[in-house]
Short mmCIF file of C-alpha atoms in Angstrom, two decimals:
data_model
loop_
_atom_site.label_atom_id
_atom_site.label_comp_id
_atom_site.label_asym_id
_atom_site.label_seq_id
_atom_site.Cartn_x
_atom_site.Cartn_y
_atom_site.Cartn_z
CA MET E 1 17.31 14.36 21.83
CA GLN E 2 17.66 12.04 18.77
CA PRO E 3 15.73 8.79 19.41
CA LYS E 4 17.71 5.54 19.15
CA LEU E 5 16.76 2.14 17.77
CA LYS E 6 15.99 -0.29 20.59
CA PHE E 7 18.44 -3.08 21.16
CA LEU E 8 16.16 -5.83 19.81
CA ASP E 9 15.32 -3.86 16.68
CA ARG E 10 18.89 -2.68 16.06
CA PHE E 11 20.12 -6.24 15.74
CA LEU E 12 17.08 -7.70 14.06
CA THR E 13 19.13 -8.82 11.00
CA LEU E 14 21.48 -10.75 13.32
CA TRP E 15 18.54 -12.39 15.19
CA ILE E 16 16.92 -13.45 11.90
CA PHE E 17 20.21 -14.98 10.66
CA LEU E 18 20.64 -16.88 13.99
CA ALA E 19 17.00 -18.10 13.83
CA MET E 20 17.51 -19.34 10.28
CA PHE E 21 20.64 -21.26 11.16
CA LEU E 22 19.13 -22.56 14.43
CA GLY E 23 16.17 -23.89 12.42
CA ILE E 24 18.43 -25.51 9.81
CA GLY E 25 20.54 -27.09 12.59
CA LEU E 26 17.45 -28.49 14.28
CA GLY E 27 16.20 -29.86 10.95
CA TYR E 28 19.60 -31.40 10.11
CA PHE E 29 20.26 -33.02 13.50
CA PHE E 30 16.65 -33.85 14.36
CA PRO E 31 14.95 -34.74 11.01
CA GLU E 32 11.89 -36.06 12.86
CA ILE E 33 10.97 -32.44 13.66
CA SER E 34 9.31 -32.25 10.16
CA SER E 35 6.81 -35.00 10.86
CA ILE E 36 6.07 -33.57 14.32
CA THR E 37 5.38 -30.17 12.85
CA ASN E 38 3.23 -31.55 10.09
CA SER E 39 1.20 -33.64 12.58
CA LEU E 40 0.09 -30.51 14.46
CA SER E 41 -2.25 -29.41 11.69
CA VAL E 42 -6.01 -29.02 11.23
CA GLY E 43 -6.73 -29.18 7.46
CA THR E 44 -4.26 -26.88 5.78
CA ILE E 45 -3.63 -24.83 8.96
CA ASN E 46 -0.54 -25.70 11.08
CA ILE E 47 -1.52 -24.83 14.63
CA PRO E 48 1.90 -23.69 16.10
CA LEU E 49 2.56 -21.68 12.98
CA ALA E 50 -0.90 -20.09 12.99
CA ILE E 51 -0.51 -19.04 16.62
CA GLY E 52 2.98 -17.59 15.84
CA LEU E 53 1.72 -15.59 12.81
CA ILE E 54 -1.37 -14.22 14.60
CA VAL E 55 0.74 -13.19 17.63
CA MET E 56 3.29 -11.61 15.24
CA MET E 57 0.58 -9.40 13.64
CA TYR E 58 -1.23 -8.48 16.84
CA PRO E 59 1.10 -5.82 18.45
CA PRO E 60 1.40 -3.49 15.46
CA LEU E 61 -2.37 -3.58 14.95
CA ALA E 62 -3.00 -2.97 18.66
CA LYS E 63 -0.74 0.11 18.49
CA VAL E 64 -2.69 1.77 15.64
CA ASP E 65 -4.78 4.75 16.76
CA TYR E 66 -7.88 4.33 14.62
CA SER E 67 -9.42 7.45 16.08
CA LEU E 68 -7.05 9.37 13.78
CA LEU E 69 -8.89 8.14 10.62
CA PRO E 70 -11.34 11.09 10.54
CA LYS E 71 -8.40 13.39 10.05
CA VAL E 72 -7.36 11.53 6.91
CA PHE E 73 -9.04 13.97 4.54
CA THR E 74 -8.08 17.22 6.31
CA ASP E 75 -4.93 17.38 4.12
CA LYS E 76 -5.98 15.92 0.78
CA LYS E 77 -2.69 16.61 -0.93
CA VAL E 78 -0.54 14.72 1.57
CA ILE E 79 -2.95 11.78 1.82
CA GLY E 80 -3.31 11.65 -1.98
CA ILE E 81 0.48 11.44 -2.42
CA SER E 82 0.68 8.72 0.24
CA LEU E 83 -2.03 6.63 -1.38
CA LEU E 84 -0.35 7.04 -4.79
CA LEU E 85 3.03 5.93 -3.40
CA ASN E 86 1.71 3.05 -1.29
CA TRP E 87 -0.94 1.50 -3.51
CA ILE E 88 0.25 2.24 -7.05
CA ILE E 89 3.91 3.20 -7.33
CA GLY E 90 5.18 0.77 -4.58
CA PRO E 91 3.40 -2.38 -5.87
CA VAL E 92 4.23 -1.56 -9.49
CA LEU E 93 7.87 -0.94 -8.71
CA MET E 94 8.24 -4.24 -6.84
CA PHE E 95 6.35 -6.06 -9.62
CA VAL E 96 8.80 -4.66 -12.17
CA LEU E 97 11.90 -5.53 -10.05
CA ALA E 98 10.50 -9.08 -9.50
CA ILE E 99 10.23 -9.58 -13.23
CA VAL E 100 13.63 -8.03 -14.03
CA PHE E 101 15.60 -9.90 -11.34
CA LEU E 102 13.66 -13.16 -10.78
CA ARG E 103 11.82 -13.94 -14.03
CA ASN E 104 13.70 -17.27 -14.16
CA GLU E 105 12.66 -17.99 -10.56
CA PRO E 106 8.84 -17.68 -10.66
CA ASP E 107 8.35 -18.83 -7.02
CA TYR E 108 10.73 -16.19 -5.78
CA MET E 109 9.14 -13.73 -8.11
CA ILE E 110 5.69 -14.28 -6.53
CA GLY E 111 7.16 -13.97 -3.07
CA LEU E 112 8.66 -10.62 -3.98
CA ILE E 113 5.35 -9.39 -5.42
CA LEU E 114 3.52 -10.46 -2.24
CA ILE E 115 5.94 -8.27 -0.27
CA GLY E 116 5.39 -5.29 -2.56
CA LEU E 117 1.64 -5.50 -2.02
CA ALA E 118 1.88 -5.63 1.77
CA ARG E 119 2.28 -2.00 2.99
CA CYS E 120 4.14 -1.29 6.22
CA ILE E 121 2.17 -0.96 9.48
CA ALA E 122 4.80 -1.79 12.13
CA MET E 123 8.48 -0.75 11.80
CA VAL E 124 7.54 2.43 9.85
CA LEU E 125 6.77 4.18 13.19
CA VAL E 126 10.35 3.37 14.33
CA TRP E 127 11.91 4.74 11.12
CA ASN E 128 9.63 7.78 11.27
CA ASP E 129 10.78 8.64 14.80
CA LEU E 130 14.47 8.11 13.97
CA ALA E 131 14.14 10.37 10.89
CA LYS E 132 12.33 13.13 12.96
CA GLY E 133 9.10 12.64 10.98
CA ASN E 134 5.67 13.83 12.11
CA ARG E 135 4.43 11.26 14.66
CA GLU E 136 0.74 12.03 14.21
CA TYR E 137 1.02 11.73 10.38
CA GLY E 138 3.00 8.55 10.72
CA ALA E 139 0.29 7.06 12.97
CA LEU E 140 -2.45 8.33 10.69
CA LEU E 141 -0.85 6.75 7.58
CA VAL E 142 -0.35 3.45 9.46
CA ALA E 143 -4.04 3.45 10.40
CA LEU E 144 -5.05 4.13 6.79
CA ASN E 145 -2.78 1.38 5.41
CA SER E 146 -4.16 -1.10 8.02
CA ILE E 147 -7.73 -0.56 6.84
CA PHE E 148 -6.70 -0.62 3.18
CA GLN E 149 -4.82 -3.94 3.66
CA VAL E 150 -7.72 -5.71 5.30
CA PHE E 151 -10.04 -4.93 2.41
CA SER E 152 -7.74 -4.76 -0.65
CA TYR E 153 -4.86 -7.19 -0.23
CA SER E 154 -6.75 -10.20 -1.72
CA PHE E 155 -7.82 -8.19 -4.78
CA MET E 156 -4.24 -6.78 -5.25
CA VAL E 157 -2.77 -10.30 -5.10
CA TRP E 158 -5.27 -11.52 -7.72
CA LEU E 159 -4.51 -8.51 -10.00
CA PHE E 160 -0.67 -8.62 -9.71
CA ILE E 161 -0.17 -12.36 -9.80
CA ASN E 162 -3.06 -13.80 -11.79
CA ILE E 163 -3.87 -11.03 -14.27
CA LEU E 164 -0.87 -8.76 -14.98
CA PRO E 165 1.70 -11.54 -15.76
CA GLU E 166 -0.70 -12.95 -18.38
CA LYS E 167 -1.30 -9.54 -19.88
CA LEU E 168 2.39 -8.92 -20.08
CA GLY E 169 3.15 -12.24 -21.78
CA LEU E 170 4.44 -14.06 -18.72
CA ALA E 171 1.71 -16.73 -18.77
CA ASN E 172 4.30 -19.39 -19.60
CA PHE E 173 5.16 -19.33 -15.86
CA ASN E 174 1.74 -20.80 -15.22
CA ILE E 175 1.33 -18.34 -12.30
CA SER E 176 -2.01 -18.69 -10.51
CA VAL E 177 -2.97 -17.95 -6.93
CA SER E 178 -6.37 -18.82 -5.51
CA MET E 179 -8.09 -15.59 -4.41
CA LYS E 180 -10.22 -17.66 -2.04
CA GLU E 181 -7.09 -18.98 -0.29
CA VAL E 182 -5.57 -15.54 -0.10
CA THR E 183 -8.81 -14.10 1.29
CA GLU E 184 -9.04 -16.86 3.92
CA SER E 185 -5.43 -16.32 5.01
CA VAL E 186 -5.86 -12.50 5.12
CA PHE E 187 -8.91 -12.99 7.34
CA ILE E 188 -7.06 -15.44 9.66
CA TYR E 189 -3.67 -13.72 9.84
CA LEU E 190 -4.69 -10.07 9.41
CA GLY E 191 -8.43 -10.01 10.22
CA ILE E 192 -8.20 -11.82 13.57
CA PRO E 193 -5.27 -9.75 14.94
CA PHE E 194 -6.87 -6.60 13.49
CA ILE E 195 -10.15 -7.25 15.39
CA ALA E 196 -8.17 -8.26 18.54
CA GLY E 197 -6.00 -5.13 18.27
CA PHE E 198 -8.97 -2.81 17.70
CA LEU E 199 -11.01 -4.28 20.57
CA SER E 200 -8.08 -4.42 23.05
CA ARG E 201 -7.27 -0.76 22.28
CA TYR E 202 -10.87 0.34 22.59
CA LEU E 203 -11.72 -1.64 25.76
CA LEU E 204 -8.39 -1.18 27.62
CA ILE E 205 -8.37 2.60 27.04
CA ARG E 206 -11.89 2.80 28.41
CA LEU E 207 -10.91 0.72 31.42
CA LYS E 208 -7.39 1.99 32.15
CA GLY E 209 -6.95 5.19 30.14
CA LEU E 210 -4.78 6.23 27.20
CA GLU E 211 -1.74 7.02 29.31
CA TRP E 212 -1.64 3.48 30.82
CA TYR E 213 -2.28 1.89 27.40
CA ASN E 214 0.58 3.72 25.68
CA ARG E 215 3.08 3.61 28.54
CA LYS E 216 2.40 0.22 30.07
CA PHE E 217 0.48 -2.07 27.75
CA VAL E 218 2.09 -1.25 24.36
CA PRO E 219 5.67 -1.67 25.58
CA LYS E 220 4.70 -5.10 27.09
CA ILE E 221 3.28 -6.47 23.85
CA SER E 222 5.69 -4.87 21.37
CA PRO E 223 8.44 -7.56 21.64
CA LEU E 224 5.89 -10.24 20.85
CA THR E 225 6.16 -9.38 17.14
CA LEU E 226 9.94 -10.19 17.14
CA TYR E 227 9.61 -13.31 19.26
CA ALA E 228 6.81 -14.67 17.13
CA LEU E 229 8.74 -13.82 13.92
CA LEU E 230 11.87 -15.65 15.17
CA PHE E 231 9.72 -18.62 16.30
CA THR E 232 8.19 -18.78 12.82
CA ILE E 233 11.61 -18.57 11.13
CA VAL E 234 13.03 -21.38 13.33
CA LEU E 235 10.02 -23.53 12.52
CA MET E 236 10.21 -22.80 8.79
CA PHE E 237 13.91 -23.45 8.50
CA SER E 238 13.83 -26.61 10.62
CA LEU E 239 12.33 -28.10 7.41
CA LYS E 240 15.36 -26.87 5.42
CA GLY E 241 18.13 -28.87 7.11
CA ASP E 242 19.34 -30.19 3.73
CA LYS E 243 19.34 -26.74 2.08
CA ILE E 244 22.20 -25.11 3.99
CA LEU E 245 24.62 -24.97 1.05
CA GLU E 246 21.99 -23.30 -1.19
CA LEU E 247 21.02 -20.75 1.42
CA PRO E 248 23.64 -17.93 0.84
CA LEU E 249 23.06 -17.81 -2.89
CA ASP E 250 19.31 -17.70 -2.55
CA VAL E 251 19.53 -15.00 0.08
CA LEU E 252 21.56 -12.93 -2.32
CA LYS E 253 19.11 -13.46 -5.21
CA VAL E 254 16.28 -12.04 -3.13
CA ALA E 255 18.28 -9.37 -1.33
CA VAL E 256 19.43 -7.50 -4.45
CA PRO E 257 16.00 -6.52 -5.81
CA LEU E 258 14.82 -5.74 -2.24
CA ILE E 259 17.77 -3.31 -1.72
CA VAL E 260 17.05 -1.66 -5.14
CA TYR E 261 13.37 -1.35 -4.14
CA PHE E 262 14.02 0.26 -0.74
CA VAL E 263 16.48 2.80 -2.17
CA LEU E 264 14.39 3.72 -5.19
CA MET E 265 11.15 3.89 -3.25
CA PHE E 266 12.65 6.20 -0.64
CA PHE E 267 14.19 8.66 -3.11
CA VAL E 268 11.15 8.65 -5.41
CA SER E 269 8.88 9.27 -2.39
CA PHE E 270 11.13 11.98 -0.85
CA PHE E 271 11.53 14.02 -4.02
CA ILE E 272 7.91 13.70 -5.13
CA ASN E 273 6.93 15.13 -1.72
CA LYS E 274 9.58 17.78 -1.98
CA SER E 275 8.30 18.85 -5.42
CA PHE E 276 4.79 19.31 -3.88
CA LYS E 277 6.40 21.45 -1.15
CA VAL E 278 5.48 19.02 1.61
CA PRO E 279 7.22 19.99 4.91
CA TYR E 280 10.11 17.78 5.97
CA ASP E 281 8.37 16.17 8.97
CA LYS E 282 5.41 15.05 6.79
CA ASN E 283 7.71 14.16 3.92
CA ALA E 284 9.68 11.70 6.18
CA SER E 285 6.46 10.11 7.37
CA ILE E 286 5.15 9.57 3.87
CA ALA E 287 8.53 8.44 2.46
CA PHE E 288 9.15 5.79 5.17
CA THR E 289 5.54 4.57 5.12
CA ALA E 290 5.91 4.04 1.34
CA THR E 291 9.40 2.46 1.59
CA GLY E 292 8.76 -0.14 4.34
CA ASN E 293 6.72 -3.33 3.89
CA ASN E 294 4.53 -5.60 5.98
CA PHE E 295 6.72 -8.72 5.85
CA GLU E 296 4.60 -10.41 8.51
CA LEU E 297 1.57 -10.39 6.29
CA ALA E 298 3.56 -11.53 3.24
CA ILE E 299 5.03 -14.45 5.25
CA ALA E 300 1.61 -15.42 6.58
CA VAL E 301 -0.06 -15.41 3.13
CA SER E 302 2.89 -17.22 1.57
CA ILE E 303 2.84 -19.97 4.21
CA ALA E 304 -1.02 -20.33 4.06
CA VAL E 305 -1.23 -20.47 0.31
CA PHE E 306 2.07 -22.13 -0.71
CA GLY E 307 3.22 -24.00 2.45
CA ILE E 308 5.56 -23.57 5.33
CA HIS E 309 8.75 -24.41 3.42
CA SER E 310 7.81 -22.82 0.13
CA PRO E 311 10.19 -20.51 -1.79
CA GLN E 312 7.55 -17.74 -1.47
CA ALA E 313 7.68 -17.97 2.32
CA PHE E 314 11.48 -17.97 2.20
CA VAL E 315 11.42 -14.68 0.31
CA GLY E 316 9.19 -13.19 3.00
CA VAL E 317 11.73 -14.12 5.67
CA ILE E 318 14.62 -12.50 3.73
CA GLY E 319 12.59 -9.22 3.68
CA PRO E 320 13.15 -8.00 7.27
CA LEU E 321 16.69 -9.42 7.20
CA VAL E 322 17.49 -6.94 4.39
CA GLU E 323 15.11 -4.09 5.48
CA VAL E 324 16.71 -3.26 8.80
CA PRO E 325 20.26 -2.38 7.71
CA VAL E 326 19.07 -0.62 4.56
CA LEU E 327 16.44 1.47 6.35
CA ILE E 328 18.97 2.45 9.06
CA VAL E 329 21.14 3.93 6.27
CA LEU E 330 18.16 5.64 4.66
CA VAL E 331 17.23 7.26 8.01
CA LYS E 332 20.74 8.84 8.05
CA ILE E 333 20.30 9.93 4.40
CA SER E 334 16.91 11.41 5.25
CA LEU E 335 18.44 13.52 8.04
CA TRP E 336 21.23 14.64 5.71
CA LEU E 337 18.65 15.59 3.02
CA LYS E 338 16.76 17.65 5.64
CA LYS E 339 19.85 19.82 6.05
CA LYS E 340 20.47 20.06 2.27
CA CYS E 341 16.93 20.48 0.94
CA TYR E 342 15.07 22.23 3.83
#
């Protein structure tokens, strides 16, 4: 039986649009909400927002089966292709698209680059199931990407934002991101939920068993990601009450390079795997892992480094709004390619 996208996930784009406009409406009719939000801060950390972002990251990291990691090197070809696609081709492609489409909008450009560097660890399992990919490989690749992100995201941000633009003659944008701030935000918004997810999985499976964990606990916590994402979006856009007329054009500016990225990344991944004679089920797992992005992390880092109502954070919010409809189409294309190519 072909799996179906859950109701909440299927209409994610709609929920995000509604959350954006609810936030803008709150900001427009209740302008005092901005000062209330800002007052709930300790140093540079906004408490409600930090709670929302950590809760948003926890469920996908609690779902990851880290016991699969020893299997990573049993199929060196498949893992090698996945690492190449996720950590070289994906970031470079997004970097190029950011420059091509948004070189006159450096803040949006940085937001797009941050998305390209954040590899998918959540929705990829949904796309993998829908496309009849290999579940174990999908879970294995998610576990690998989770570990890589914790230890490499700060360095990748420093390389792609501080170093490469200067080397390519884009220094006139005066682009500079503090590696210290990125590292701190990665620890808070990825490290804390990573540790919590790892410990809750390890301890609860020992106490209650794997069957209970997967069938009872995981379904209970899964919706938290969406609820926390929508809460974050409402909070962010409540500070944009005066920006409602600019919103559609800015969404379009960001959506176009994202659509190009998703489509190119999927086809490049699929046909590279096909050329290496990777079976379809593993091909789908690798392709969708490489195509999706961890927008939660990009949003968290953007907010921590640039601020809650920064253009960079706005770009992060547009990401899942665009991803869901495009990836649904790519799932259908993947199943069609299975018939044609396999």
